[in-house]
Coordinates of C-alpha atoms and ligand atoms in Angstrom, one line a residue:
X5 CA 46.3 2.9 -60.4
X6 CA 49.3 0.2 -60.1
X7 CA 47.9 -2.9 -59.6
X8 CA 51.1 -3.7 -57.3
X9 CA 49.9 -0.8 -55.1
X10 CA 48.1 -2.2 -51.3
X11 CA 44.0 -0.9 -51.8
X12 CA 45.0 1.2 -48.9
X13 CA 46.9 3.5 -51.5
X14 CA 44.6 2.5 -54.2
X15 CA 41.8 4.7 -51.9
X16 CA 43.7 7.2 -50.8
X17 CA 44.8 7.7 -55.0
X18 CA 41.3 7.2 -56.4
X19 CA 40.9 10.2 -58.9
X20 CA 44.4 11.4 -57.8
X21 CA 46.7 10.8 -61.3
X22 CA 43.7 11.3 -63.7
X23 CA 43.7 14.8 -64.8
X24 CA 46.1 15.7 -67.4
X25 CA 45.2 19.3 -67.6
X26 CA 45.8 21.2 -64.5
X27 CA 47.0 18.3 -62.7
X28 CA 44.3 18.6 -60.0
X29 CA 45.0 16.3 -57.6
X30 CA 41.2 15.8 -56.8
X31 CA 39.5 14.3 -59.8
X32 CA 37.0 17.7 -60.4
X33 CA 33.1 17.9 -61.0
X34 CA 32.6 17.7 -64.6
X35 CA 29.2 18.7 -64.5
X36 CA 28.0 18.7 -68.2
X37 CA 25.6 16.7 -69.9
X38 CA 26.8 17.3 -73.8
X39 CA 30.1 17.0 -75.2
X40 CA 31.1 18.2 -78.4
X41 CA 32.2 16.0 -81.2
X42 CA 35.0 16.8 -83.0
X43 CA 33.6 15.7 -86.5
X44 CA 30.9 13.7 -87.9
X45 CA 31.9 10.4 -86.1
X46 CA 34.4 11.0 -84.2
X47 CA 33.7 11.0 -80.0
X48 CA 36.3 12.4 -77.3
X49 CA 34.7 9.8 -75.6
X50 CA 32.2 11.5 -74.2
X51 CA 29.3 12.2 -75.9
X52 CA 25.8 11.9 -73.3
X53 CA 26.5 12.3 -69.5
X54 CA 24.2 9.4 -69.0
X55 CA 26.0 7.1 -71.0
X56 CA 29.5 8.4 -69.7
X57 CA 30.3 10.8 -67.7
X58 CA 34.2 12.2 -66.6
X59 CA 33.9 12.2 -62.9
X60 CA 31.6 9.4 -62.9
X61 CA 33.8 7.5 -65.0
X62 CA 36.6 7.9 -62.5
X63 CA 34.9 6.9 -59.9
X64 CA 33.8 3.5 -61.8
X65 CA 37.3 2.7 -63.0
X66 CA 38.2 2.6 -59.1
X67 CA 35.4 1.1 -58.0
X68 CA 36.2 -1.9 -60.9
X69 CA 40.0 -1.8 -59.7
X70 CA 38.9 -2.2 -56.0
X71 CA 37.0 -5.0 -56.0
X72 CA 39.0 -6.8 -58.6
X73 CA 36.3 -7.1 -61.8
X74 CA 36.5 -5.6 -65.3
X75 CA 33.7 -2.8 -65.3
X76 CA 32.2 -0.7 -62.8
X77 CA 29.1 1.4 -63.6
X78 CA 27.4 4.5 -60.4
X79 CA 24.1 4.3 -59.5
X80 CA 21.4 6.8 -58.3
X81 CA 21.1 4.7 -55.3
X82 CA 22.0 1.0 -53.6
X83 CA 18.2 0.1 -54.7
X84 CA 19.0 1.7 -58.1
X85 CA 22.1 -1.0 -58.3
X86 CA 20.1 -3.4 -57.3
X87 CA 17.2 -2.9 -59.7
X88 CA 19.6 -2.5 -62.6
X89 CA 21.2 -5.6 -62.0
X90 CA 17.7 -7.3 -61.9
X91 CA 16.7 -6.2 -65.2
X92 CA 18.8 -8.6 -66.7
X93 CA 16.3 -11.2 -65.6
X94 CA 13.2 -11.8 -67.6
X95 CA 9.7 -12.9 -67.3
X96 CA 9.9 -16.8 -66.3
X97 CA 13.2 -16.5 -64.8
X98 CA 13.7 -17.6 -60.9
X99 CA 16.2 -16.5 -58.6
X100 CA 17.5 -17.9 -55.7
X101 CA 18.3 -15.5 -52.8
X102 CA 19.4 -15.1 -49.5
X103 CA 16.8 -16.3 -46.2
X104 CA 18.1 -12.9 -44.1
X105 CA 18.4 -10.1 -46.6
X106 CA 18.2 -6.2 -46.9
X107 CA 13.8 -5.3 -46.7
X108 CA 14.4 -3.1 -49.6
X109 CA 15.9 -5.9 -51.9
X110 CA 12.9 -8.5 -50.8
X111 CA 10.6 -5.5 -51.8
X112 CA 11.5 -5.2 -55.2
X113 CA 11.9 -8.6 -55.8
X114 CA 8.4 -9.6 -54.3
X115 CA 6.4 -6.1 -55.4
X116 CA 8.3 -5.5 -58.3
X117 CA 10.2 -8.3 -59.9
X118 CA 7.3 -10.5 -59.3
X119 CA 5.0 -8.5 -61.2
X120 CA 7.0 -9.2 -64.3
X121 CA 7.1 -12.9 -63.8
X122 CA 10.9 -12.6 -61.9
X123 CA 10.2 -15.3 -58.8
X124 CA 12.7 -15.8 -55.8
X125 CA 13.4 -18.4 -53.5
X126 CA 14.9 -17.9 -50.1
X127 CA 16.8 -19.9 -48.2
X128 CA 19.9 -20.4 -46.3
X129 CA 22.8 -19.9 -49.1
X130 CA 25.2 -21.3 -47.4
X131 CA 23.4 -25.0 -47.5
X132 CA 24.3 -26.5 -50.5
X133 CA 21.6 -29.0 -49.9
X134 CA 19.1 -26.4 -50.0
X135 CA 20.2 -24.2 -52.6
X136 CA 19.7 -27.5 -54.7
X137 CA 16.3 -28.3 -53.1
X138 CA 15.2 -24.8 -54.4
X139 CA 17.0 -25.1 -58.0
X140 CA 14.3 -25.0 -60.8
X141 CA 15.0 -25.5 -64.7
X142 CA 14.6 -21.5 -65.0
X143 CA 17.1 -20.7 -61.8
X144 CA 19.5 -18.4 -63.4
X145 CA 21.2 -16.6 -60.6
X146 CA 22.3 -16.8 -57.1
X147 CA 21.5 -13.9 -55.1
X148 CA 23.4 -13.5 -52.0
X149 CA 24.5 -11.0 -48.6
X150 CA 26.9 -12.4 -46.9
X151 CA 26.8 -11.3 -43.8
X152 CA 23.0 -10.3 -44.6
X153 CA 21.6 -7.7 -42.9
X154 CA 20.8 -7.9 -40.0
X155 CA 21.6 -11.0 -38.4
X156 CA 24.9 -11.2 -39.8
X157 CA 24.6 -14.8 -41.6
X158 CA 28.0 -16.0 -43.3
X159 CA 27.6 -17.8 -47.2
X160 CA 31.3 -19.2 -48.2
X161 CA 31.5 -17.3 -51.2
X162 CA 33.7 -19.8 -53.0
X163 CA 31.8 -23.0 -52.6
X164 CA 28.5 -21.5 -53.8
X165 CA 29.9 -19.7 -56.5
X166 CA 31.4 -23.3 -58.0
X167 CA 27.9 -24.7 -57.3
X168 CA 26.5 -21.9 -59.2
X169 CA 28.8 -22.3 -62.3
X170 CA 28.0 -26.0 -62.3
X171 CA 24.3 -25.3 -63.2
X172 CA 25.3 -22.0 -65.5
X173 CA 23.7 -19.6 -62.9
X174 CA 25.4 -16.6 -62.2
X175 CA 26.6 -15.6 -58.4
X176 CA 25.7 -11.9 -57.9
X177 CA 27.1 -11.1 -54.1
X178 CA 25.9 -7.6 -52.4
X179 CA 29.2 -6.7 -50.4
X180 CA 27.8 -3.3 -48.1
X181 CA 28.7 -4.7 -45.5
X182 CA 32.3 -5.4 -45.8
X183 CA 33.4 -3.2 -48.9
X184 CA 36.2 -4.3 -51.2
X185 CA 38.6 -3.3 -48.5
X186 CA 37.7 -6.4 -46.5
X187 CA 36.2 -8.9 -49.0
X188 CA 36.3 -9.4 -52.6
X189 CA 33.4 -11.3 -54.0
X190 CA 35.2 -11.3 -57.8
X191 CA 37.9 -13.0 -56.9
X192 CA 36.7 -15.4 -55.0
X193 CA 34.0 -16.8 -57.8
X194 CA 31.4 -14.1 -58.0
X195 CA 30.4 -12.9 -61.5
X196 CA 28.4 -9.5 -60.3
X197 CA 29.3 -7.2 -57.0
X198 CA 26.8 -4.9 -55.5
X199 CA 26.6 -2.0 -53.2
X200 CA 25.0 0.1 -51.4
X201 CA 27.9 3.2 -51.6
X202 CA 25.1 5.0 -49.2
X203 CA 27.2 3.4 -46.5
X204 CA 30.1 2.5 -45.8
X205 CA 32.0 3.8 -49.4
X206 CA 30.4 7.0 -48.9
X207 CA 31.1 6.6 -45.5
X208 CA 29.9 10.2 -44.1
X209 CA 25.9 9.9 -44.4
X210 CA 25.3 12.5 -47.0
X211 CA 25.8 10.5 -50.2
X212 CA 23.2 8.7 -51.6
X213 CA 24.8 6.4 -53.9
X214 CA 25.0 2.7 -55.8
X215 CA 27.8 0.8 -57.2
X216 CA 27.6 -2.3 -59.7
X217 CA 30.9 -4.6 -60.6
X218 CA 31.0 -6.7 -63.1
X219 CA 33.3 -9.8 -64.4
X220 CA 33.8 -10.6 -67.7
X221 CA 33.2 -8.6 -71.4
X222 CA 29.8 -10.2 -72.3
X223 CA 28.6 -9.3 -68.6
X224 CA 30.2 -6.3 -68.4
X225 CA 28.5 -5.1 -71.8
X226 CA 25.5 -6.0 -70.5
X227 CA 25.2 -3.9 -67.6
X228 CA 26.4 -0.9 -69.6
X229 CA 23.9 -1.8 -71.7
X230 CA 21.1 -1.5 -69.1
X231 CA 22.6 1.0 -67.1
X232 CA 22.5 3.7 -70.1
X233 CA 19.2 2.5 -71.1
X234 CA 17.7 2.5 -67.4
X235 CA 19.3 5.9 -66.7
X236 CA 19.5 5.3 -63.2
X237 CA 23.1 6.5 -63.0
X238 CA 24.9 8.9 -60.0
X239 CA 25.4 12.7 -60.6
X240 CA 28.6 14.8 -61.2
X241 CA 28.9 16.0 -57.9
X242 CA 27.5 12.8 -56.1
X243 CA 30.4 10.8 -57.4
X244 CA 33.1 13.2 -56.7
X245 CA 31.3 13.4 -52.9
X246 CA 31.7 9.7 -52.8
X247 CA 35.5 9.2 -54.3
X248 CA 35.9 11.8 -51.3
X249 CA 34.9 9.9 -48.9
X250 CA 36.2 6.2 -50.3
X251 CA 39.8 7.6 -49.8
X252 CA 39.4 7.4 -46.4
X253 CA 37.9 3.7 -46.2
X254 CA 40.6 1.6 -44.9
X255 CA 41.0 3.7 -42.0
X256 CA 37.2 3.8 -41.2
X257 CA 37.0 0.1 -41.5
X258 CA 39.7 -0.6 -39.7
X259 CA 38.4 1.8 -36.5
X260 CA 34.7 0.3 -37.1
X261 CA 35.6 -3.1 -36.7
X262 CA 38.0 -2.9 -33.8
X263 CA 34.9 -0.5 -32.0
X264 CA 32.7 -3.1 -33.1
X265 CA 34.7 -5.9 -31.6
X266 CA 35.1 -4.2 -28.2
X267 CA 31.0 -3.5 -27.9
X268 CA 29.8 -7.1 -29.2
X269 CA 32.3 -8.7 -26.4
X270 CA 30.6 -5.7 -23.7
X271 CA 27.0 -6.7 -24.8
X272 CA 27.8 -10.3 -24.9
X273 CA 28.2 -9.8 -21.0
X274 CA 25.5 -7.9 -20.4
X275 CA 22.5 -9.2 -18.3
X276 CA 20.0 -7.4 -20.4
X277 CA 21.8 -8.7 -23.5
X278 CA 20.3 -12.1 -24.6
X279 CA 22.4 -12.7 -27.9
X280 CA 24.9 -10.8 -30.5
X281 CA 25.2 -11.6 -33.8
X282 CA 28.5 -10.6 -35.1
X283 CA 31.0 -13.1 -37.2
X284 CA 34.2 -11.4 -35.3
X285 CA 33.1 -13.4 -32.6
X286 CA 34.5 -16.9 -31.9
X287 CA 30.8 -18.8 -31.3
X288 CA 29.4 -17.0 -34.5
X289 CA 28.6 -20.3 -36.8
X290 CA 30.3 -18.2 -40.0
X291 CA 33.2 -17.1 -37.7
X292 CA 35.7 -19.5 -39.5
X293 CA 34.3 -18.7 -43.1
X294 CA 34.1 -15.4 -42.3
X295 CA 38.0 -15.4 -41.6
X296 CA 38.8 -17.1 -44.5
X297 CA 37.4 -15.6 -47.2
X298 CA 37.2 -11.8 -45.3
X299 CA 40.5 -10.0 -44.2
X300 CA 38.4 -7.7 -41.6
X301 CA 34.9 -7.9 -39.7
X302 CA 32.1 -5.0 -40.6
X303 CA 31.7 -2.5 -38.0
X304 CA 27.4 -3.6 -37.9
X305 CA 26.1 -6.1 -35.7
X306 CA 22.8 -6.9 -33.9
X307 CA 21.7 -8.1 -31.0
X308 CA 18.5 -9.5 -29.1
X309 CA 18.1 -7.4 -25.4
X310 CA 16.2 -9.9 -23.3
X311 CA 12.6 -8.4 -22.9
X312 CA 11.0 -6.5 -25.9
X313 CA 10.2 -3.7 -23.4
X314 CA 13.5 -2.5 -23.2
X315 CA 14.1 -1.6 -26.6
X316 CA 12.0 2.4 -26.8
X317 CA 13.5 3.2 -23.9
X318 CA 17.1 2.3 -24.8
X319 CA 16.3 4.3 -28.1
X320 CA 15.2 7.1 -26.2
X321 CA 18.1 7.6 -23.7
X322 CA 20.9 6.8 -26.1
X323 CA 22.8 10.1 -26.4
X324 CA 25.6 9.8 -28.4
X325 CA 24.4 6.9 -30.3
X326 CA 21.4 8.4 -32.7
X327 CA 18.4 6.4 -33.4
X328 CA 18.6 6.2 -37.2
X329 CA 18.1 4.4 -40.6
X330 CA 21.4 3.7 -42.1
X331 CA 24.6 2.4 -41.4
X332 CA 28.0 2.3 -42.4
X333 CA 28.8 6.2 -41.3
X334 CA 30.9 7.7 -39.2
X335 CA 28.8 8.7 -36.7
X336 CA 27.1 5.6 -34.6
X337 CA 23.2 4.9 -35.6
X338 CA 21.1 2.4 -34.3
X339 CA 18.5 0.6 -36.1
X340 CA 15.3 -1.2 -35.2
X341 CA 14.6 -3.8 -38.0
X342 CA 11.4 -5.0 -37.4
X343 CA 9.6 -1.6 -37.6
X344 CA 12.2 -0.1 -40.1
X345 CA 14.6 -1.4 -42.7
X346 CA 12.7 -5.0 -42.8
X347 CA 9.1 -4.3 -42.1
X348 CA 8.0 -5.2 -45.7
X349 CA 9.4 -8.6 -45.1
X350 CA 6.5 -10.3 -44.0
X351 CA 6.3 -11.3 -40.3
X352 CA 6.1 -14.7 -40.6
X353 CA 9.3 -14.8 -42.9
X354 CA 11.0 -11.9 -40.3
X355 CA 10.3 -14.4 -37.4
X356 CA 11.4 -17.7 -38.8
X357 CA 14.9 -16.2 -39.6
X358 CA 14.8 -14.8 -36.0
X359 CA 14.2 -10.6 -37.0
X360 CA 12.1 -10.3 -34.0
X361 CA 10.5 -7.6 -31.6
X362 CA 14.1 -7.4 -29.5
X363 CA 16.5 -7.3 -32.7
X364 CA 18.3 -4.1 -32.6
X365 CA 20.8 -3.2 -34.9
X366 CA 23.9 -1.6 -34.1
X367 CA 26.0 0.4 -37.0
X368 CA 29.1 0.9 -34.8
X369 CA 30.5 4.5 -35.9
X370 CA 34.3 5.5 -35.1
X371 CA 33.9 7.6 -32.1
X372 CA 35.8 6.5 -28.8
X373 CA 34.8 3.1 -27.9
X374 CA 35.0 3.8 -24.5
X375 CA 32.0 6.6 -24.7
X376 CA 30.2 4.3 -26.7
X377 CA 30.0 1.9 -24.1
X378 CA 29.4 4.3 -22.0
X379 CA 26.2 5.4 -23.7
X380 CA 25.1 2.2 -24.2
X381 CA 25.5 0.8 -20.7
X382 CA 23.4 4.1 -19.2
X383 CA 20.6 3.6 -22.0
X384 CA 20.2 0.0 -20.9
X385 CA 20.4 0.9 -17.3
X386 CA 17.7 3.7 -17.7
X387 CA 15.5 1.1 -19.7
X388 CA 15.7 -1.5 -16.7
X389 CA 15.1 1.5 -14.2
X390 CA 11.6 2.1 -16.4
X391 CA 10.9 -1.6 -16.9
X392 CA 11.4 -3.0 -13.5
X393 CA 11.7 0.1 -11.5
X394 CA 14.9 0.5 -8.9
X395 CA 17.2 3.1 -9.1
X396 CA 19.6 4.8 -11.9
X397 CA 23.5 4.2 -11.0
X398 CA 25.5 7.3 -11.2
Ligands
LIG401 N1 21.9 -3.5 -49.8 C1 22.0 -3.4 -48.5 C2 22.7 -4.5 -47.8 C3 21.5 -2.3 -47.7 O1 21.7 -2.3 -46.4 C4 20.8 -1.3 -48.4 C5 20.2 -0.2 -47.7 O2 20.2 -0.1 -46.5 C6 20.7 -1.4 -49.8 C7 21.2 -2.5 -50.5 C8 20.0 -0.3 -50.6 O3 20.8 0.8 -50.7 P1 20.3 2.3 -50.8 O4 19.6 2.7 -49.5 O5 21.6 3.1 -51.1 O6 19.3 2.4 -52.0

């Protein structure tokens, strides 16, 4: 890829120039696991699909171009990422992490992590004050979603990261949310870039997939290090399903965000609408940080319907919106955090950061906004017609 090129035709090229046999213009599925050496010590390059692997190694070269950083390396899974990335820590080692963060991560930092002497602290990254007030001798990394998931919190990237180098601790950033096409962690300060590729990389809800970036050689050696010797890494035909669909990511992003933007505004004004938690939004408190060191909003927000009783029937009457566990596809899904992606995050923790019984989550799809409203507006209409009784508006 030409590093003079916009990421729009980065994407749409990923894969595109790489194959010098046929000239394929889609990066194929090399789907073997051996490769034959040409003579005792000589490699094509190739020698154990778990180490390196063509198609996979496509895909990692992009995803290393993208978000700016010097290795990339697939994984089975977001979680898988995530856990690889963790491995670099070791017993004694602390972490501090983000307050409002993915239930899965907290999960395998407090089940798992834990259990081999990994701790974490959580608080609000974006408070230098208490990002020092949680900083131990062992602290060796920050930790940080910006905006978490759900409630859409903003950390200024930059100004943590420089607090971070100060005390030698590494800034690892998990960017699902806004992708490389919209924020890019690396370049900003960040030593380590997650992802879950499950959403919106993938983009189509049928890959399951991880992504790691590094900055660096020493850290970049690392990972490849633990990510061959973890094994955790994506398939043949996983990664070519995922370049597939990251060709088409700057036009998805742009559609969810401007969808997203339209809904948020319609929810903010809705009586049975209490709050909205979205950054594009003017009132957001990360609204100005988010502009500055983002070039686009996600298309995910949440927000808090004003009685807890509304929320099974709004999930039962939505029609086009589906009632699901995921987001960043194209279709719109709707998420109930407190009984679903966050309910191993204990409920004092969940409460305190304001994950509550009326928190929905709303991964904003790229349908027409107009019948998205639409839906919305009749599934919260039905929900006050069960609630309080009356009558349903045709
Ligand atoms: N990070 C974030 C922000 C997520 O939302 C998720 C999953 O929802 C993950 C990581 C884990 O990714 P996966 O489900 O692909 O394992």
């Amino acid at each position: 890829m030409d590093k003079k090129w916009h990421i729009e035709s980065k994407l749409a090229q990923i894969g595109s120039v790489e194959e010098p046999v046929t000239g394929a213009v889609n990066y194929p599925i090399y789907q073997a696991t051996a490769f034959r050496h040409p003579r005792l010590g000589q490699s094509t390059g190739f020698d154990y699909a778990r180490t390196k692997s063509p198609t996979r190694a496509v895909l990692e070269q992009a995803a290393a171009e993208l978000e700016c950083g010097d290795a990339g390396f697939a994984c089975s899974s977001g979680m898988a990422a995530l856990q690889t990335v963790f491995m670099m820590f070791a017993q004694g080692d602390h972490l501090i992490v983000s307050l409002d963060l993915y239930g899965g991560t907290y999960r395998l930092l407090e089940r798992i992590l834990a259990k081999f002497g990994v701790t974490a602290s959580y608080v609000d990254t974006n408070d230098l004050d208490k990002l020092e007030s949680v900083r131990q001798p062992n602290t060796k990394a920050l930790f940080i979603e910006t905006p978490t998931n759900p409630l859409m919190m903003v950390t200024d990237i930059g100004k943590v990261s420089s607090w971070a180098k100060q005390h030698q601790l590494l800034t690892i950033v998990d960017n699902t949310l806004l992708t490389p096409y919209f924020q890019r962690p690396l370049e900003l300060g960040a030593d380590i870039v997650v992802h879950s590729a499950t959403k919106y990389l993938g983009g189509h809800n049928d890959v399951l997939a991880g992504i790691i970036v590094t900055k660096g050689e020493k850290l970049s050696a690392e990972m490849f290090f633990l990510h061959n010797s973890l094994g955790a890494v994506l398939s043949p035909s996983d990664s070519y399903q995922l370049m597939r669909g990251m060709k088409t990511l700057a036009l998805r992003m742009d559609r969810h965000q401007s969808n997203a933007l339209a809904i948020a505004k319609y929810l903010q004004n809705h009586p049975q609408v209490a709050e909205v938690f979205y950054p594009a939004l003017p009132d957001h408190p990360g609204y100005e940080i988010q502009n500055q060191q983002s070039s686009g909003n996600t298309g995910i927000f949440s927000f808090k319907v004003t009685d807890a009783r509304y929320v099974e029937p709004v999930l039962r009457h939505l029609k086009l919106i589906t009632f699901a566990e995921s987001l960043g596809g194209v279709e719109s899904l709707m998420t109930y955090p407190a009984v679903q992606t966050h309910a191993d995050i204990p409920l004092e923790i969940r409460e305190a950061v304001g994950v509550d019984d009326r928190l929905l989550r709303f991964s904003v799809g790229i349908e027409h906004v107009n019948d998205l409203i639409e839906d919305l507006g009749q599934a919260l209409e039905a929900a006050s017609v069960e609630v309080e009784g009356g009558e349903i508006h045709e």
